[in-house]
Amino acid sequence: MTKVKTTYNRRTFLKTTALAGGGMLLSFSWLAACAPSKQQVAQLPKNWFNLNGYLKIAENGQVTIQSPNPEIGQNVKTSMPMIVAEELDVDWKQVIVEQAPLNTDIFSRQIAGGSQSIRQSWKALRTAGATARQMLREAAAANWKVPVTEITTDKGILFHKNSGKSATYGEMAAAAAAIPVPKEVTLKDVKDFKIIGTSRKNVDGQKIVTGKPLFGLDYQREGMLIAMIVHPPAFGLTLKSIDDSEARKMPGIREVFSINTYPATMTRGAFDVDAFPEMAVIVGNSTWEVMQAKKALKVSWEPIKPYSFEMDGWRGKTTVNVPAGLESSETHSAKMAELAAQPGKVLRKDGDPDTAFKNAATIIERHYTAPFLAHNTMEPMNFFAHVTDEKAELVGPIQTPEFMEKSVAARLGLPLEKVDIQMTRMGGGFGRRLYGHFLVEAAVISQKIKAPVKLIYTREDDMTDGVYRPAYHVTYRAALDANKQLLAIHVRGGGVPDSPVHANRFPAGAIDNYLAEEWSVATNISTGAFRAPGSNFIASAEQSFLDEVAEAMGKDPIDMRLEMLQRAQSKPVGEKNDYDAARYAGVLKLVKEKAAWGSAKPGVHRGVSAYFCHNSYVANVLELHLKDGKPVVDKAYCAIDCGIVVNPDAAANMAEGSVVDAIGHALYSKLTLKEGVPEQTNFHEYRMIRHHEAPKNIEVHFVKSDVDPTGLGEPIYPPVFAALANALYKATGKRFYNQPFFPEY
Amino acid sequence: MAQFKLKINGQWREVDVDPATPLLWVLRDHLQMVGTKFGCGMAQCGACTVHLGKTATRSCVLPVSAVGDSPVTTIEGLSENGDHPLQKAWLEMDVPQCGYCQAGQIMSAAALLKSNPHPSDEEIDAAMMGNICRCGTYTRIKKAIKTAAAK
């Protein structure tokens, strides 16, 4: 048992209220367990002490738990309330989950991103549940005139063994509401968990399978109009003029105009990424009518001039410079290859890599590349807005409501408290809905037409709008001595526009001579986070490279990694290594055992990979065979260490999806540009993985752990790419360096 | 504009729309039935799948004028109480992640099981490959279809 103070840091706050019909309401801060960086502390919202979640116990014993975080398919709407219910000690069947009303005035870290929802709220959720339970026990003790220590609970019922008395939580809720919030409560031992660690179904499952309105695109309002955009056909172009003579005459069309979402004078927020601030807008009565007018609208475009704007981002205020020009993937590749051949900015240097490479008997140098990717959430970008002189009301799918609220307020010239963002379930995010320019666009449109409006992107708008996963190029070099021992590793990487290099991750710390460098290429194509940003590429390069190095050393790829991790654990090089070598080795050992690594299967080719990012450790083995020269992945094994697993089957589901997602992007997907124009506009051109290409069998294994839970949405994704590349090598005798591996397939 | 009488989920509904309007937008914008989803607008992703008669049909490219007397079934009308064997299997397998594509997936699977109550893996792949799931729930979807087929 762990005792925790309910006010153990200055951000914790609990408050109890009696409910009108009897029963209790315990309001609390979901932020209590946050361990923010100094930088985040500096950005504390003004209403930090406000309550942002509650649990409610009704007289009939029914428990309502609010889930505050955006639901994007990561299942937090189920798993976060499970944590509260555990410490409250109720039957999960008694629990109703509500999406908290989204109000960034009172909520904080209402973000779906960085795989942080469970990790950062773990202690706060537990404390809330335990506090309510403690107050119920105190109420029962007072009522029955017995010591509180003698009161036990189970499934929403209070017991006093000696007297044989019992009462439901509902019966004691009103009395409990009158008890002061205790200063200290006791959390359960992990071994006593009854709900955490058991699989519970998605609380929205029934609504999803019966087609109930849940998503932003489903939102309707009386008198609501439909808006669509026409954005520049190429990056590097902007709006010149609109000829709306045809479009205006078309049935159902109300208005045609241009907007500027982000005027040059506006300071943008961290998530106001947008390559096309100026564009044309059509507003009409129905989606189909607006779609027709969109085809008829004639817009003239002109090249942009280089421009810059202020962004109040993660590293404080910066000036962002946007170059002019019509860029192509071919020229990006050439530029990246050129920079890859030059020294970059040194991020970390251990030992004497220069001498090690000079003295090497063998040097292995390999280059890895990957293209831009579009997120392609199945629900295209959309948002509802109703802006009046008094307030701005917005409803829709957004991963970063509290950030976008500020952007809307700044853009419309409204005080923050006049902006209200309500959030719907999201039809996928993968990072794309961190960047809410579409929400600001909807607000600007509604302000202009003085009516409620829903902005809808067509698939083509969505796919050609940017905010892509950056394109990357990384070079790995290894120095081996005459005895095939590893002397040094050198990584130099960059991208358009970001570098994927994480200098302090493995293999840093496991090798005496190590050098990490980075470079970058400026672009006018907007890019952003894409499921495990940076990691999703650097893991594929690093883990493919280590496979090749192991082979050159004459070692088994798992044994070779384990030896390196052993070194990192027993005698680490440097002090900034950001991983736990023992946990890293743990997932490799687990996947080795589960996949029966080393036992050959005829016709089956296997590859292995492991990675650590977003606080969790994952190893994969993939098995494939070739059919007509093309890979068919038959089976995947995932070994995961994310600490305590709250909802195992839902966690396994996410791991399975991650394997499928990674196989698709590794083999098929790319977003290429020619003269600024995206060459893929819809799913007939952009190759997505489909049913028949998914592995038939995916085994997911979790390391048994008592460690507080860490994230899962992202860390399970990056290692899959290299496991696939390494299995492909076994199958074909060829190494795969450039993603996608089968672009024409 | 023209008047159309459509038999949707067993009920006759009347709409006055451009004859070229795809059934998808008639359902979503004019009849406020939003269970059928918009994904691509060109029959490439399957999110908009409904049944026209017994056939799985992409409603985003089907003009309302082409529906005629054929009965239309949408996810809202697949079962009376949300208890179609596939809906139950979907819940049993806890298939959805984001959930956006799942109505289309279920409608494609339901048409498959109607014509082929015990499909092989290959037949499931062939019937389902037009439905994209960006979250990658394909493995569970196949299990759910087989679970429903076994009942």
mmCIF file of C-alpha atoms in Angstrom, chain A residues 131-353:
data_model
loop_
_atom_site.group_PDB
_atom_site.id
_atom_site.type_symbol
_atom_site.label_atom_id
_atom_site.label_comp_id
_atom_site.label_asym_id
_atom_site.label_seq_id
_atom_site.Cartn_x
_atom_site.Cartn_y
_atom_site.Cartn_z
ATOM 1 C CA THR A 131 -10.186 9.736 -1.937
ATOM 2 C CA ALA A 132 -13.841 9.059 -2.674
ATOM 3 C CA ARG A 133 -13.511 5.552 -1.237
ATOM 4 C CA GLN A 134 -11.881 6.918 1.910
ATOM 5 C CA MET A 135 -14.689 9.438 2.409
ATOM 6 C CA LEU A 136 -17.310 6.716 1.959
ATOM 7 C CA ARG A 137 -15.521 4.594 4.550
ATOM 8 C CA GLU A 138 -15.402 7.519 6.979
ATOM 9 C CA ALA A 139 -19.107 8.143 6.444
ATOM 10 C CA ALA A 140 -19.894 4.502 7.189
ATOM 11 C CA ALA A 141 -17.655 4.497 10.258
ATOM 12 C CA ALA A 142 -19.373 7.582 11.675
ATOM 13 C CA ASN A 143 -22.801 6.188 10.908
ATOM 14 C CA TRP A 144 -22.112 2.821 12.477
ATOM 15 C CA LYS A 145 -19.947 4.294 15.278
ATOM 16 C CA VAL A 146 -17.014 1.976 14.558
ATOM 17 C CA PRO A 147 -13.361 2.721 13.752
ATOM 18 C CA VAL A 148 -12.797 3.600 10.103
ATOM 19 C CA THR A 149 -9.930 1.123 9.938
ATOM 20 C CA GLU A 150 -12.456 -1.687 10.339
ATOM 21 C CA ILE A 151 -14.455 -0.670 7.271
ATOM 22 C CA THR A 152 -13.694 -2.682 4.153
ATOM 23 C CA THR A 153 -15.080 -2.329 0.636
ATOM 24 C CA ASP A 154 -15.786 -4.534 -2.319
ATOM 25 C CA LYS A 155 -17.596 -3.796 -5.583
ATOM 26 C CA GLY A 156 -19.270 -0.657 -4.354
ATOM 27 C CA ILE A 157 -20.319 -2.017 -0.959
ATOM 28 C CA LEU A 158 -19.042 -1.016 2.488
ATOM 29 C CA PHE A 159 -18.679 -3.715 5.139
ATOM 30 C CA HIS A 160 -18.077 -3.859 8.845
ATOM 31 C CA LYS A 161 -17.199 -7.446 9.622
ATOM 32 C CA ASN A 162 -17.611 -7.495 13.406
ATOM 33 C CA SER A 163 -21.103 -6.004 13.443
ATOM 34 C CA GLY A 164 -22.171 -7.607 10.159
ATOM 35 C CA LYS A 165 -23.260 -4.218 8.855
ATOM 36 C CA SER A 166 -23.095 -3.299 5.195
ATOM 37 C CA ALA A 167 -24.235 -0.475 2.941
ATOM 38 C CA THR A 168 -23.922 0.394 -0.729
ATOM 39 C CA TYR A 169 -21.879 3.388 -1.819
ATOM 40 C CA GLY A 170 -25.132 4.965 -2.970
ATOM 41 C CA GLU A 171 -26.586 4.741 0.540
ATOM 42 C CA MET A 172 -23.527 6.428 2.073
ATOM 43 C CA ALA A 173 -22.873 8.921 -0.728
ATOM 44 C CA ALA A 174 -24.849 11.818 0.744
ATOM 45 C CA ALA A 175 -23.147 11.430 4.131
ATOM 46 C CA ALA A 176 -19.764 11.092 2.449
ATOM 47 C CA ALA A 177 -20.305 14.363 0.606
ATOM 48 C CA ALA A 178 -20.365 16.174 3.969
ATOM 49 C CA ILE A 179 -16.986 14.813 5.041
ATOM 50 C CA PRO A 180 -13.930 17.019 4.510
ATOM 51 C CA VAL A 181 -11.613 15.813 1.791
ATOM 52 C CA PRO A 182 -8.899 13.773 3.560
ATOM 53 C CA LYS A 183 -5.370 15.122 3.402
ATOM 54 C CA GLU A 184 -3.879 11.713 2.845
ATOM 55 C CA VAL A 185 -5.239 8.543 1.280
ATOM 56 C CA THR A 186 -3.908 5.059 0.721
ATOM 57 C CA LEU A 187 -3.570 3.616 -2.745
ATOM 58 C CA LYS A 188 -3.988 -0.075 -3.414
ATOM 59 C CA ASP A 189 -1.123 -2.475 -3.844
ATOM 60 C CA VAL A 190 -0.686 -3.415 -7.466
ATOM 61 C CA LYS A 191 -1.347 -7.045 -6.517
ATOM 62 C CA ASP A 192 -4.813 -6.094 -5.253
ATOM 63 C CA PHE A 193 -5.986 -4.594 -8.556
ATOM 64 C CA LYS A 194 -9.281 -6.017 -9.744
ATOM 65 C CA ILE A 195 -10.046 -3.791 -12.750
ATOM 66 C CA ILE A 196 -6.655 -2.533 -13.882
ATOM 67 C CA GLY A 197 -5.021 -5.353 -15.760
ATOM 68 C CA THR A 198 -8.322 -6.895 -16.825
ATOM 69 C CA SER A 199 -9.761 -6.368 -20.299
ATOM 70 C CA ARG A 200 -12.772 -4.076 -20.513
ATOM 71 C CA LYS A 201 -14.693 -3.303 -23.695
ATOM 72 C CA ASN A 202 -14.659 0.064 -25.412
ATOM 73 C CA VAL A 203 -17.354 2.173 -23.704
ATOM 74 C CA ASP A 204 -18.404 3.595 -27.102
ATOM 75 C CA GLY A 205 -18.451 0.187 -28.821
ATOM 76 C CA GLN A 206 -22.224 -0.137 -29.121
ATOM 77 C CA LYS A 207 -22.556 3.370 -30.552
ATOM 78 C CA ILE A 208 -19.826 2.718 -33.085
ATOM 79 C CA VAL A 209 -21.270 -0.535 -34.415
ATOM 80 C CA THR A 210 -24.764 0.903 -34.720
ATOM 81 C CA GLY A 211 -23.754 4.120 -36.488
ATOM 82 C CA LYS A 212 -24.693 6.641 -33.804
ATOM 83 C CA PRO A 213 -23.420 10.221 -34.284
ATOM 84 C CA LEU A 214 -20.061 10.446 -32.544
ATOM 85 C CA PHE A 215 -17.648 12.161 -34.888
ATOM 86 C CA GLY A 216 -17.128 15.768 -35.874
ATOM 87 C CA LEU A 217 -18.418 15.143 -39.368
ATOM 88 C CA ASP A 218 -21.657 13.832 -37.830
ATOM 89 C CA TYR A 219 -22.331 17.043 -35.927
ATOM 90 C CA GLN A 220 -25.395 18.970 -37.059
ATOM 91 C CA ARG A 221 -27.031 22.181 -35.935
ATOM 92 C CA GLU A 222 -30.246 23.870 -36.975
ATOM 93 C CA GLY A 223 -29.547 26.387 -39.747
ATOM 94 C CA MET A 224 -26.045 25.065 -40.296
ATOM 95 C CA LEU A 225 -24.421 25.773 -43.660
ATOM 96 C CA ILE A 226 -21.655 23.786 -45.346
ATOM 97 C CA ALA A 227 -18.303 25.306 -46.281
ATOM 98 C CA MET A 228 -15.491 23.949 -48.387
ATOM 99 C CA ILE A 229 -12.117 25.350 -49.268
ATOM 100 C CA VAL A 230 -10.121 25.609 -52.449
ATOM 101 C CA HIS A 231 -6.480 25.757 -51.460
ATOM 102 C CA PRO A 232 -3.502 26.328 -53.790
ATOM 103 C CA PRO A 233 -2.787 23.322 -56.012
ATOM 104 C CA ALA A 234 0.915 23.555 -55.249
ATOM 105 C CA PHE A 235 3.104 24.429 -52.279
ATOM 106 C CA GLY A 236 4.802 27.687 -53.136
ATOM 107 C CA LEU A 237 1.656 29.205 -54.630
ATOM 108 C CA THR A 238 -0.869 31.501 -53.052
ATOM 109 C CA LEU A 239 -4.196 33.048 -53.945
ATOM 110 C CA LYS A 240 -4.195 35.767 -56.595
ATOM 111 C CA SER A 241 -7.852 36.194 -57.557
ATOM 112 C CA ILE A 242 -11.189 34.416 -57.680
ATOM 113 C CA ASP A 243 -13.622 34.263 -60.607
ATOM 114 C CA ASP A 244 -16.834 33.214 -58.914
ATOM 115 C CA SER A 245 -19.204 34.092 -61.772
ATOM 116 C CA GLU A 246 -20.095 30.444 -62.473
ATOM 117 C CA ALA A 247 -19.918 29.074 -58.950
ATOM 118 C CA ARG A 248 -22.191 31.747 -57.468
ATOM 119 C CA LYS A 249 -24.993 30.873 -59.863
ATOM 120 C CA MET A 250 -25.009 27.226 -58.943
ATOM 121 C CA PRO A 251 -27.871 25.786 -56.908
ATOM 122 C CA GLY A 252 -27.604 25.994 -53.159
ATOM 123 C CA ILE A 253 -24.580 28.305 -53.148
ATOM 124 C CA ARG A 254 -24.695 31.182 -50.646
ATOM 125 C CA GLU A 255 -21.311 32.831 -50.703
ATOM 126 C CA VAL A 256 -17.898 32.691 -52.324
ATOM 127 C CA PHE A 257 -14.981 34.609 -50.834
ATOM 128 C CA SER A 258 -11.372 34.398 -49.798
ATOM 129 C CA ILE A 259 -9.952 34.146 -46.308
ATOM 130 C CA ASN A 260 -6.591 34.636 -44.692
ATOM 131 C CA THR A 261 -6.444 32.246 -41.767
ATOM 132 C CA TYR A 262 -3.134 33.503 -40.438
ATOM 133 C CA PRO A 263 -2.345 37.095 -41.389
ATOM 134 C CA ALA A 264 1.392 37.782 -41.395
ATOM 135 C CA THR A 265 1.023 40.056 -38.362
ATOM 136 C CA MET A 266 -0.510 37.347 -36.188
ATOM 137 C CA THR A 267 1.732 35.427 -33.802
ATOM 138 C CA ARG A 268 0.982 31.794 -34.414
ATOM 139 C CA GLY A 269 0.779 29.156 -31.689
ATOM 140 C CA ALA A 270 2.811 25.944 -31.628
ATOM 141 C CA PHE A 271 0.170 24.036 -33.583
ATOM 142 C CA ASP A 272 -0.750 26.728 -36.114
ATOM 143 C CA VAL A 273 1.134 24.948 -38.876
ATOM 144 C CA ASP A 274 -0.371 25.833 -42.235
ATOM 145 C CA ALA A 275 1.146 26.183 -45.698
ATOM 146 C CA PHE A 276 -1.952 27.778 -47.209
ATOM 147 C CA PRO A 277 -3.155 30.680 -45.073
ATOM 148 C CA GLU A 278 -4.873 32.314 -48.046
ATOM 149 C CA MET A 279 -7.488 30.410 -49.998
ATOM 150 C CA ALA A 280 -10.953 30.452 -51.500
ATOM 151 C CA VAL A 281 -14.091 29.417 -49.628
ATOM 152 C CA ILE A 282 -17.503 28.346 -50.875
ATOM 153 C CA VAL A 283 -20.513 28.241 -48.577
ATOM 154 C CA GLY A 284 -23.781 26.581 -49.469
ATOM 155 C CA ASN A 285 -26.748 24.613 -48.264
ATOM 156 C CA SER A 286 -25.528 21.072 -48.718
ATOM 157 C CA THR A 287 -22.276 19.196 -49.123
ATOM 158 C CA TRP A 288 -22.972 17.958 -52.629
ATOM 159 C CA GLU A 289 -23.956 21.388 -53.912
ATOM 160 C CA VAL A 290 -20.820 22.947 -52.497
ATOM 161 C CA MET A 291 -18.713 20.135 -53.984
ATOM 162 C CA GLN A 292 -20.135 20.938 -57.437
ATOM 163 C CA ALA A 293 -19.480 24.653 -57.076
ATOM 164 C CA LYS A 294 -15.944 23.864 -55.968
ATOM 165 C CA LYS A 295 -15.318 22.250 -59.349
ATOM 166 C CA ALA A 296 -16.751 25.279 -61.166
ATOM 167 C CA LEU A 297 -14.834 27.908 -59.221
ATOM 168 C CA LYS A 298 -11.990 29.496 -61.149
ATOM 169 C CA VAL A 299 -9.089 30.612 -58.995
ATOM 170 C CA SER A 300 -5.854 32.227 -60.113
ATOM 171 C CA TRP A 301 -2.718 31.500 -58.159
ATOM 172 C CA GLU A 302 0.635 33.189 -58.000
ATOM 173 C CA PRO A 303 4.030 32.219 -56.613
ATOM 174 C CA ILE A 304 4.642 33.141 -52.991
ATOM 175 C CA LYS A 305 7.477 35.438 -52.070
ATOM 176 C CA PRO A 306 9.704 34.350 -49.191
ATOM 177 C CA TYR A 307 7.925 35.313 -45.992
ATOM 178 C CA SER A 308 8.254 34.979 -42.264
ATOM 179 C CA PHE A 309 5.989 34.965 -39.244
ATOM 180 C CA GLU A 310 6.289 34.793 -35.475
ATOM 181 C CA MET A 311 5.482 31.514 -33.764
ATOM 182 C CA ASP A 312 5.062 31.170 -30.010
ATOM 183 C CA GLY A 313 6.155 27.558 -29.950
ATOM 184 C CA TRP A 314 7.815 25.020 -27.679
ATOM 185 C CA ARG A 315 11.064 26.917 -27.549
ATOM 186 C CA GLY A 316 9.507 30.292 -26.940
ATOM 187 C CA LYS A 317 8.952 32.894 -29.624
ATOM 188 C CA THR A 318 10.731 32.185 -32.877
ATOM 189 C CA THR A 319 10.653 33.644 -36.350
ATOM 190 C CA VAL A 320 9.731 31.087 -38.985
ATOM 191 C CA ASN A 321 11.125 31.792 -42.446
ATOM 192 C CA VAL A 322 9.306 30.245 -45.379
ATOM 193 C CA PRO A 323 11.246 29.984 -48.655
ATOM 194 C CA ALA A 324 9.628 30.571 -52.044
ATOM 195 C CA GLY A 325 9.775 28.112 -54.935
ATOM 196 C CA LEU A 326 8.060 25.031 -56.302
ATOM 197 C CA GLU A 327 9.740 22.053 -54.683
ATOM 198 C CA SER A 328 9.938 18.478 -55.934
ATOM 199 C CA SER A 329 10.702 15.211 -54.190
ATOM 200 C CA GLU A 330 13.541 14.619 -56.646
ATOM 201 C CA THR A 331 15.250 17.868 -55.726
ATOM 202 C CA HIS A 332 14.643 17.141 -52.031
ATOM 203 C CA SER A 333 16.411 13.789 -52.429
ATOM 204 C CA ALA A 334 19.349 15.401 -54.224
ATOM 205 C CA LYS A 335 19.666 18.121 -51.600
ATOM 206 C CA MET A 336 19.499 15.598 -48.757
ATOM 207 C CA ALA A 337 22.165 13.412 -50.387
ATOM 208 C CA GLU A 338 24.379 16.481 -50.723
ATOM 209 C CA LEU A 339 24.018 17.404 -47.038
ATOM 210 C CA ALA A 340 24.490 13.772 -46.003
ATOM 211 C CA ALA A 341 27.981 13.944 -47.504
ATOM 212 C CA GLN A 342 28.997 16.970 -45.404
ATOM 213 C CA PRO A 343 29.685 17.298 -41.689
ATOM 214 C CA GLY A 344 26.545 18.174 -39.770
ATOM 215 C CA LYS A 345 25.892 19.828 -36.430
ATOM 216 C CA VAL A 346 27.458 17.639 -33.740
ATOM 217 C CA LEU A 347 24.874 16.496 -31.183
ATOM 218 C CA ARG A 348 26.995 14.076 -29.210
ATOM 219 C CA LYS A 349 30.515 12.720 -29.338
ATOM 220 C CA ASP A 350 31.842 9.949 -27.108
ATOM 221 C CA GLY A 351 35.453 8.734 -27.149
ATOM 222 C CA ASP A 352 37.435 9.241 -30.324
ATOM 223 C CA PRO A 353 35.327 8.151 -33.296
#
